Coordinates of C-alpha atoms in Angstrom, one line a residue:
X1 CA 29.2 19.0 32.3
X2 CA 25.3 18.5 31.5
X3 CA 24.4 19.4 28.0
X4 CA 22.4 22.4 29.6
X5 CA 25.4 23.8 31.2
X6 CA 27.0 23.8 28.1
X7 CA 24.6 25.4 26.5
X8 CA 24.9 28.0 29.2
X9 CA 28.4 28.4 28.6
X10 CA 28.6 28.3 25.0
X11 CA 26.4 31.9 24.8
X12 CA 28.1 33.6 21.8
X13 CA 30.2 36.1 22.2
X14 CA 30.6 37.3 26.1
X15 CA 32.8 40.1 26.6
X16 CA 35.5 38.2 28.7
X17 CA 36.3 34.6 29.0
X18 CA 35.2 31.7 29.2
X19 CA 33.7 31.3 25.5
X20 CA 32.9 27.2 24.9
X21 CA 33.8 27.1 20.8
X22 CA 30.9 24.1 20.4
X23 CA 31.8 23.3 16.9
X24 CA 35.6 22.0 16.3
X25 CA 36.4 19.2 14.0
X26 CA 38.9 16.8 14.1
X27 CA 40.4 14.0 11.3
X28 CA 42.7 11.3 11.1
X29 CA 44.1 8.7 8.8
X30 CA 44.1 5.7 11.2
X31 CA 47.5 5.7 12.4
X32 CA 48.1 4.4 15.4
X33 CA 45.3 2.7 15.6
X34 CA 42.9 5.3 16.2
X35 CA 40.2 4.0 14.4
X36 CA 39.1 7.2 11.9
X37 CA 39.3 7.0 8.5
X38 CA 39.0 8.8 5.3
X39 CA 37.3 7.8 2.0
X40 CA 40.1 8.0 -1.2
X41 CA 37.6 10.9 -3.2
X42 CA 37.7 13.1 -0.4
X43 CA 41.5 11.8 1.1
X44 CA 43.4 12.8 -2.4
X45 CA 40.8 16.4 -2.9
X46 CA 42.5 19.7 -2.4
X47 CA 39.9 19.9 0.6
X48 CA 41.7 17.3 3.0
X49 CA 45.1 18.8 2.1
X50 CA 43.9 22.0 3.5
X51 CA 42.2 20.3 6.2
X52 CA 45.7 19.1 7.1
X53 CA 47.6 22.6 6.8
X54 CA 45.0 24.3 9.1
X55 CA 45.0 21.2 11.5
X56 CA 48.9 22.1 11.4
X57 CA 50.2 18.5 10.4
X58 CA 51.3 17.1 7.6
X59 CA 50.5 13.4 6.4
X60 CA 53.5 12.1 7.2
X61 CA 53.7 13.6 10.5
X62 CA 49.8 11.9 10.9
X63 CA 51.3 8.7 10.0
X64 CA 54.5 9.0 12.5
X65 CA 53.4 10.3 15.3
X66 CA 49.8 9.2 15.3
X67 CA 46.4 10.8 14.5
X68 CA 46.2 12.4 18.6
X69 CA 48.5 14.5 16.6
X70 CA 45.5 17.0 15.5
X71 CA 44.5 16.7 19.3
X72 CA 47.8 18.4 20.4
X73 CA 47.9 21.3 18.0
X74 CA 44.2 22.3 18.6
X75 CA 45.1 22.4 22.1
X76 CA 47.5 24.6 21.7
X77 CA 46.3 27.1 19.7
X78 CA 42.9 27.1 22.0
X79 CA 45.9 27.7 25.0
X80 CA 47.1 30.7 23.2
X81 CA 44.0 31.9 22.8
X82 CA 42.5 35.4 25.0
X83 CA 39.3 34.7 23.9
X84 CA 38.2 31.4 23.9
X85 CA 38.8 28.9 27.2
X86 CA 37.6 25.9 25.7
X87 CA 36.6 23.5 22.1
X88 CA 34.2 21.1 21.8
X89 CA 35.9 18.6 19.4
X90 CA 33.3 16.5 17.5
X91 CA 33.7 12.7 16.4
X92 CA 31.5 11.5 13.1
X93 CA 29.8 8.8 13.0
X94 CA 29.2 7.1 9.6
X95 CA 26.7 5.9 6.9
X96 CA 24.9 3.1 8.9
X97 CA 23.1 0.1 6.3
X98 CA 20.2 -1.9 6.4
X99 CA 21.7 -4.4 9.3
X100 CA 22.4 -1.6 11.7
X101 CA 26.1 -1.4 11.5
X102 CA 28.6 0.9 9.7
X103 CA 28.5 1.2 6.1
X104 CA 32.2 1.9 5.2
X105 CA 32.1 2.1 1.7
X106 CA 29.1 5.0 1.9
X107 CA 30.8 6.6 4.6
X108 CA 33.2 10.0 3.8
X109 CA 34.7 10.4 7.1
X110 CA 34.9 8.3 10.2
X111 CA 36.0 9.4 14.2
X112 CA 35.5 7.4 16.6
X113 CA 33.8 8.6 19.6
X114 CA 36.2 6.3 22.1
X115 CA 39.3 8.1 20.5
X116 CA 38.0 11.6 20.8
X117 CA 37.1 10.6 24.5
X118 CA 40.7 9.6 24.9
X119 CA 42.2 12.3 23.6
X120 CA 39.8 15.1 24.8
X121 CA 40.7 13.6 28.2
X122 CA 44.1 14.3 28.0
X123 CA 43.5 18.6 27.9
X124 CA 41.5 20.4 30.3
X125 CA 40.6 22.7 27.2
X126 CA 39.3 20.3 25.1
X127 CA 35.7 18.4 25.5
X128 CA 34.6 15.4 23.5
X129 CA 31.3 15.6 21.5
X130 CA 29.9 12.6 20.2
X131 CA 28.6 11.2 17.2
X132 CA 26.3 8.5 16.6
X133 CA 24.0 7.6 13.8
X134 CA 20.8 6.7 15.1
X135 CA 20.1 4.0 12.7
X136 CA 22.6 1.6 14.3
X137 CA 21.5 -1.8 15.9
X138 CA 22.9 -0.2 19.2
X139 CA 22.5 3.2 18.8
X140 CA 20.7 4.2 22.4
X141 CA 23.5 2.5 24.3
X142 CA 25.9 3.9 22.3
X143 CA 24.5 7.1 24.1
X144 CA 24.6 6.2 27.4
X145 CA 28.1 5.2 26.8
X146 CA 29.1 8.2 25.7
X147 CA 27.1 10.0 28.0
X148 CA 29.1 8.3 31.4
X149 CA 32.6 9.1 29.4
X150 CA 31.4 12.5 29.4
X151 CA 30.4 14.1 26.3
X152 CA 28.5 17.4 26.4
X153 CA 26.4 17.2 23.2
X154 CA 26.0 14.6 20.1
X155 CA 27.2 16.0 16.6
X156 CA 25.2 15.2 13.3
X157 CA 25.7 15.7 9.6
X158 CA 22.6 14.7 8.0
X159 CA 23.4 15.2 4.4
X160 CA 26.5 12.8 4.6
X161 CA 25.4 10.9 7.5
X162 CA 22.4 9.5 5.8
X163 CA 19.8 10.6 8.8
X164 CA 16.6 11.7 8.3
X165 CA 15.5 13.6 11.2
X166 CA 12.4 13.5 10.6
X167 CA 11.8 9.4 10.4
X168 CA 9.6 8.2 13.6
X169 CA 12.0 5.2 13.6
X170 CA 14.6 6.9 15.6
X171 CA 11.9 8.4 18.3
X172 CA 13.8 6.1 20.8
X173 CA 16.9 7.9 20.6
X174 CA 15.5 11.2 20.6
X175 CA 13.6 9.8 23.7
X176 CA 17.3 8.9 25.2
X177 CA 18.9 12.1 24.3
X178 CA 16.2 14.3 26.2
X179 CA 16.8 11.7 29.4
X180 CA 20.4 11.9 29.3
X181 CA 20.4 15.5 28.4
X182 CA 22.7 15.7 25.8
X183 CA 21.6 18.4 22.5
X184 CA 21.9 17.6 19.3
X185 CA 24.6 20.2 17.0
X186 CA 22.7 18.9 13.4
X187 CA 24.1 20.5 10.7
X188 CA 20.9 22.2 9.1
X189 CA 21.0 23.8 5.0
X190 CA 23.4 23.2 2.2
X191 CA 26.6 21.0 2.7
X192 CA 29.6 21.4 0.8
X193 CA 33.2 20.7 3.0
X194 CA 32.6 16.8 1.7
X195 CA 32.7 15.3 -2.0
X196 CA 28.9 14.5 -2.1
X197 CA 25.5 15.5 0.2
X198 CA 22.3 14.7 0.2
X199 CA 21.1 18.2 0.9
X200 CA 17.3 17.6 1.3
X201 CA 18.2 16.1 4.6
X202 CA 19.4 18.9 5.5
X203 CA 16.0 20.9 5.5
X204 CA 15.5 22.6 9.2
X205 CA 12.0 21.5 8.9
X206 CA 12.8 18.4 9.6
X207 CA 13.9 19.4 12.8
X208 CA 10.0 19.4 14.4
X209 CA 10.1 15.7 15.3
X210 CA 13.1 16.3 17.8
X211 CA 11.7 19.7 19.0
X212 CA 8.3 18.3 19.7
X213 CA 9.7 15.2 21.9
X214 CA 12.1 17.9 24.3
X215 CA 15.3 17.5 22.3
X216 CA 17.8 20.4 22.6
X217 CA 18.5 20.8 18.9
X218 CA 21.2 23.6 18.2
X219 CA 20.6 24.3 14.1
X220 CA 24.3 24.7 13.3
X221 CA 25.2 28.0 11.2
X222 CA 21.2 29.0 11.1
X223 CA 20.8 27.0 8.5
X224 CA 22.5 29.7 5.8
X225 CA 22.7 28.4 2.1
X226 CA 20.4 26.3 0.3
X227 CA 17.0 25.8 -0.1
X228 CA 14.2 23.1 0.0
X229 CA 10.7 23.3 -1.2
X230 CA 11.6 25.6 -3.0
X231 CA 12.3 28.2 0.0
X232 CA 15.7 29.2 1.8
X233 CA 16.6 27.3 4.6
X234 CA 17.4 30.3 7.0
X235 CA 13.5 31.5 6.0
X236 CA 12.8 27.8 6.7
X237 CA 14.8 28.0 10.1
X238 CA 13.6 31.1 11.5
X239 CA 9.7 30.4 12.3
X240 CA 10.3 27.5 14.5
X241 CA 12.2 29.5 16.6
X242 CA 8.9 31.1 17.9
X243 CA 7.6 28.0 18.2
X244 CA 10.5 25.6 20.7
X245 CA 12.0 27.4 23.7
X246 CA 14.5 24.4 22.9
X247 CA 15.8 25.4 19.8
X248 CA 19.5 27.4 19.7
X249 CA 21.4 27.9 17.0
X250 CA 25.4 28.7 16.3
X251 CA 27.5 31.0 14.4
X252 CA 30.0 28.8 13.0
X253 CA 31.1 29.4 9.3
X254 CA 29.2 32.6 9.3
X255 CA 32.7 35.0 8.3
X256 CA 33.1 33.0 5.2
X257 CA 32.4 35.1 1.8
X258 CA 29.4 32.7 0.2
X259 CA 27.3 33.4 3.8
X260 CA 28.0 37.1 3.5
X261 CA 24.8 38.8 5.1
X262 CA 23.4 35.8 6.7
X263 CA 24.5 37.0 10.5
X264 CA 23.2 40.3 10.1
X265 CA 20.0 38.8 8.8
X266 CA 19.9 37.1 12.2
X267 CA 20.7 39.9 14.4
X268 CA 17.9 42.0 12.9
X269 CA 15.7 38.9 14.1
X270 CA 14.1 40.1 18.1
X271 CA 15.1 37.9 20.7
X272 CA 17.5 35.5 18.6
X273 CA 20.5 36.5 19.8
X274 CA 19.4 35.1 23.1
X275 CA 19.5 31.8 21.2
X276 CA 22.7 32.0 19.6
X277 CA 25.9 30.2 20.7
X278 CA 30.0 30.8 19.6
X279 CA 30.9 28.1 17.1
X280 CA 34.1 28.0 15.3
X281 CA 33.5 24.6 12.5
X282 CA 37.2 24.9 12.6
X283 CA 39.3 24.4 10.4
X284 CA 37.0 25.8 7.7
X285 CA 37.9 29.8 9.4
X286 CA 41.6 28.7 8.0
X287 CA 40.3 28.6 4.7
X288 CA 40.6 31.6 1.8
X289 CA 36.9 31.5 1.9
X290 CA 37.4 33.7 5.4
X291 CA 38.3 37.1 5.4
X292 CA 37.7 40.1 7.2
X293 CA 38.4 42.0 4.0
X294 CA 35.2 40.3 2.5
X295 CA 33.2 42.1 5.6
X296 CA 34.2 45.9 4.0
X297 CA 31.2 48.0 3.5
X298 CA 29.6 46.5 6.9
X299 CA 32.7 47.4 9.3
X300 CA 35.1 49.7 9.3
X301 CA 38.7 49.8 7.5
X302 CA 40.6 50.3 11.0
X303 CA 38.7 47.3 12.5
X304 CA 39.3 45.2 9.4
X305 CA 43.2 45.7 10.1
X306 CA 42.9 45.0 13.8
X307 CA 41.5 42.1 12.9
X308 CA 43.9 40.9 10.0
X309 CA 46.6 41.4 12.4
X310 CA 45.4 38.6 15.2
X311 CA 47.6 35.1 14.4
X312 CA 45.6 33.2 16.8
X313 CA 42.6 31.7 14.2
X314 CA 40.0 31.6 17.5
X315 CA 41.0 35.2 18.7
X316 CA 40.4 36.8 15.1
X317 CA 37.4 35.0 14.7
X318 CA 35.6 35.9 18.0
X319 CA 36.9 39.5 17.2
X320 CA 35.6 39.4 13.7
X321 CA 32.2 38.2 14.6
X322 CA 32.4 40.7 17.7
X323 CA 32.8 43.5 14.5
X324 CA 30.1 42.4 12.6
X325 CA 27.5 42.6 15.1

C-alpha cells in the first residue's frame, strides 16, 4: 500500500467499513529478543502499568510469552471490531547522538521497525509504520528498507525523539520520503504520555520545511494543547493548512477530557474535514482520561449511554467521535 492510498483510506470517519486507524502504539520489554525497550523512569510510572492493562498483558505474561504478545491482542480486538478493518501499529525510533547512532540512555521508549514488520506481517489487519530518526548515520536507507518491507507511513515524536523538523540538515530525508512516498504522522503540540518532552519541538510551525519540499506531513491530533511563541498550537496549526494541499491532520486523542472542545473547534474550520483522518493513539482511549460522560452538554444523554455500552475500545471510539461531530 503507497502512503497515498493510505491516506485515501484512512478518511475519518466513513459510514461503513473499511476505516484504517493510522495511529496505534505498541511496547515491549525485550523478551524474546524483540529488540524494544523501556527506560526504568517511565518502566516503574503508573503510565506503563496502564499501558500494559489496556494492551491486555501483564509483565509476566510479556516476559513468558514474548513481546509479539501485544501484537496478538491488538489483533484481536481490531477483529472484533464493526467499525474499524484495519491499525497501523507504529514502531519508535530513539534519541539518536552526535555519531549518528542510538542514544540509549536519552531514549524513553524503543520499537524496532524489523519487529513491528514481523509481526504486522503475521495479521492481515495489522500494518507496520515505521520509525526512524533522521539524525542517524543511515537514516535514508533505513527508509528504503522499510519502504520494500512495506510500511505505509513513518511515525515521529519530536519532543522525545529529539528532532527538529525544522533543521535543513535532515533535507535529505525529507527528499527520500517524498520519492518513496511514505507521510510523515509527527506528533505536533504538547506531549505528555512520557516522563519528560521537549515541547518546543513540538511547534506545528516547524512543519514548513517538510511541507515546502512535497512531504505528506499528517499533524497528529491538530496539534491541541500547548503553546509556543506564546500562541496555541492548534491557532499555530490551522493557517498552514490554506497554505499545503499536503498537509492532513488526525483525530487521535481528541475524546480525552484535557482536549475537550478542540474537535469542534476543527469542524467549525471550512474545508478541514476533508483533511482529517481516523486515529486511535491507542492505548491512551483506555485510559480514565476518556469518557463519553465528559462530552455531556455537547451530545445527548441517550447517545452517551449507547456509547458507554460498546466493549469493543475501536467501536466506541469511532461511535463517540461519530457523536461529537
Amino acid at each position: 500500500m503507497s502512503g497515498s492510498i493510505a491516506i485515501a483510506a484512512a478518511r475519518a470517519l466513513p459510514t461503513v467499513k473499511p476505516i484504517i486507524d493510522i495511529h496505534v502504539h505498541t511496547a515491549g520489554l525485550g523478551a524474546h529478543g524483540s529488540g524494544c525497550f523501556v527506560a526504568p523512569v517511565l518502566r516503574d510510572s503508573y503510565k506503563f502499568s496502564w499501558y500494559l492493562r489496556a494492551f491486555g498483558v501483564s509483565r509476566e505474561e510479556l516476559q513468558r510469552v514474548g513481546d509479539a504478545l501485544v501484537f496478538e491482542r491488538i489483533a484481536e480486538r481490531v477483529a472484533a471490531s464493526t467499525s474499524v478493518q484495519q491499525a497501523v501499529v507504529l514502531a519508535m525510533d530513539g534519541v539518536v547522538g552526535n555519531d549518528g547512532a542510538l542514544d540509549r540512555a536519552r531514549t524513553q521508549v524503543y520499537v524496532p521497525n524489523d519487529f513491528v514488520q514481523q509481526q504486522t506481517d503475521r495479521y492481515e489487519n495489522l500494518l507496520f509504520g515505521a520509525s526512524v530518526n533522521p539524525y542517524r548515520h543511515d537514516a535514508v536507507a533505513r527508509l528504503h528498507e522499510a519502504k520494500s518491507a512495506g510500511a505505509v507511513l513513518v511515525k515521529w515524536i519530536p519532543a522525545i525523539m529529539a528532532i527538529d523538523p525544522a533543521d535543513p540538515r535532515i533535507i535529505p530525508f525529507y527528499e527520500s520520503l517524498v520519492e518513496l512516498d511514505l507521510p510523515l504522522l509527527v506528533h505536533v503540540g504538547q506531549e505528555r504520555s512520557f516522563s519528560a518532552a521537549r515541547d518546543e519541538l513540538g511547534d506545528p510551525v516547524r512543519l514548513t520545511l517538510p511541507l515546502d519540499i512535497g512531504v505528506i506531513v499528517i499533524a497528529a491530533h491538530i496539534a491541541t494543547t500547548g503553546k509556543n511563541h506564546g500562541e496555541g498550537n492548534f491557532e499555530r496549526l490551522l493557517p498552514l493548512f490554506a497554505r499545503y494541499a499536503n498537509l492532513y491532520t488526525e483525530i487521535s486523542s481528541l475524546t480525552q477530557i484535557n482536549k475537550l472542545g478542540y474537535l469542534y473547534d476543527a469542524l467549525a474550520v471550512p474545508g478541514l474535514s476533508q483533511r482529517m483522518l481516523y486515529g486511535s493513539d491507542w492505548p491512551l482511549q483506555f485510559f480514565p482520561l476518556v469518557s463519553p460522560w465528559y462530552q455531556i452538554g455537547r451530545i445527548g444523554i441517550g447517545e452517551i449511554r449507547k456509547v458507554s455500552r460498546l466493549k469493543n475500545p475501536w467501536d466506541r471510539d469511532v461511535a463517540l467521535k461519530r457523536a461529537m461531530g
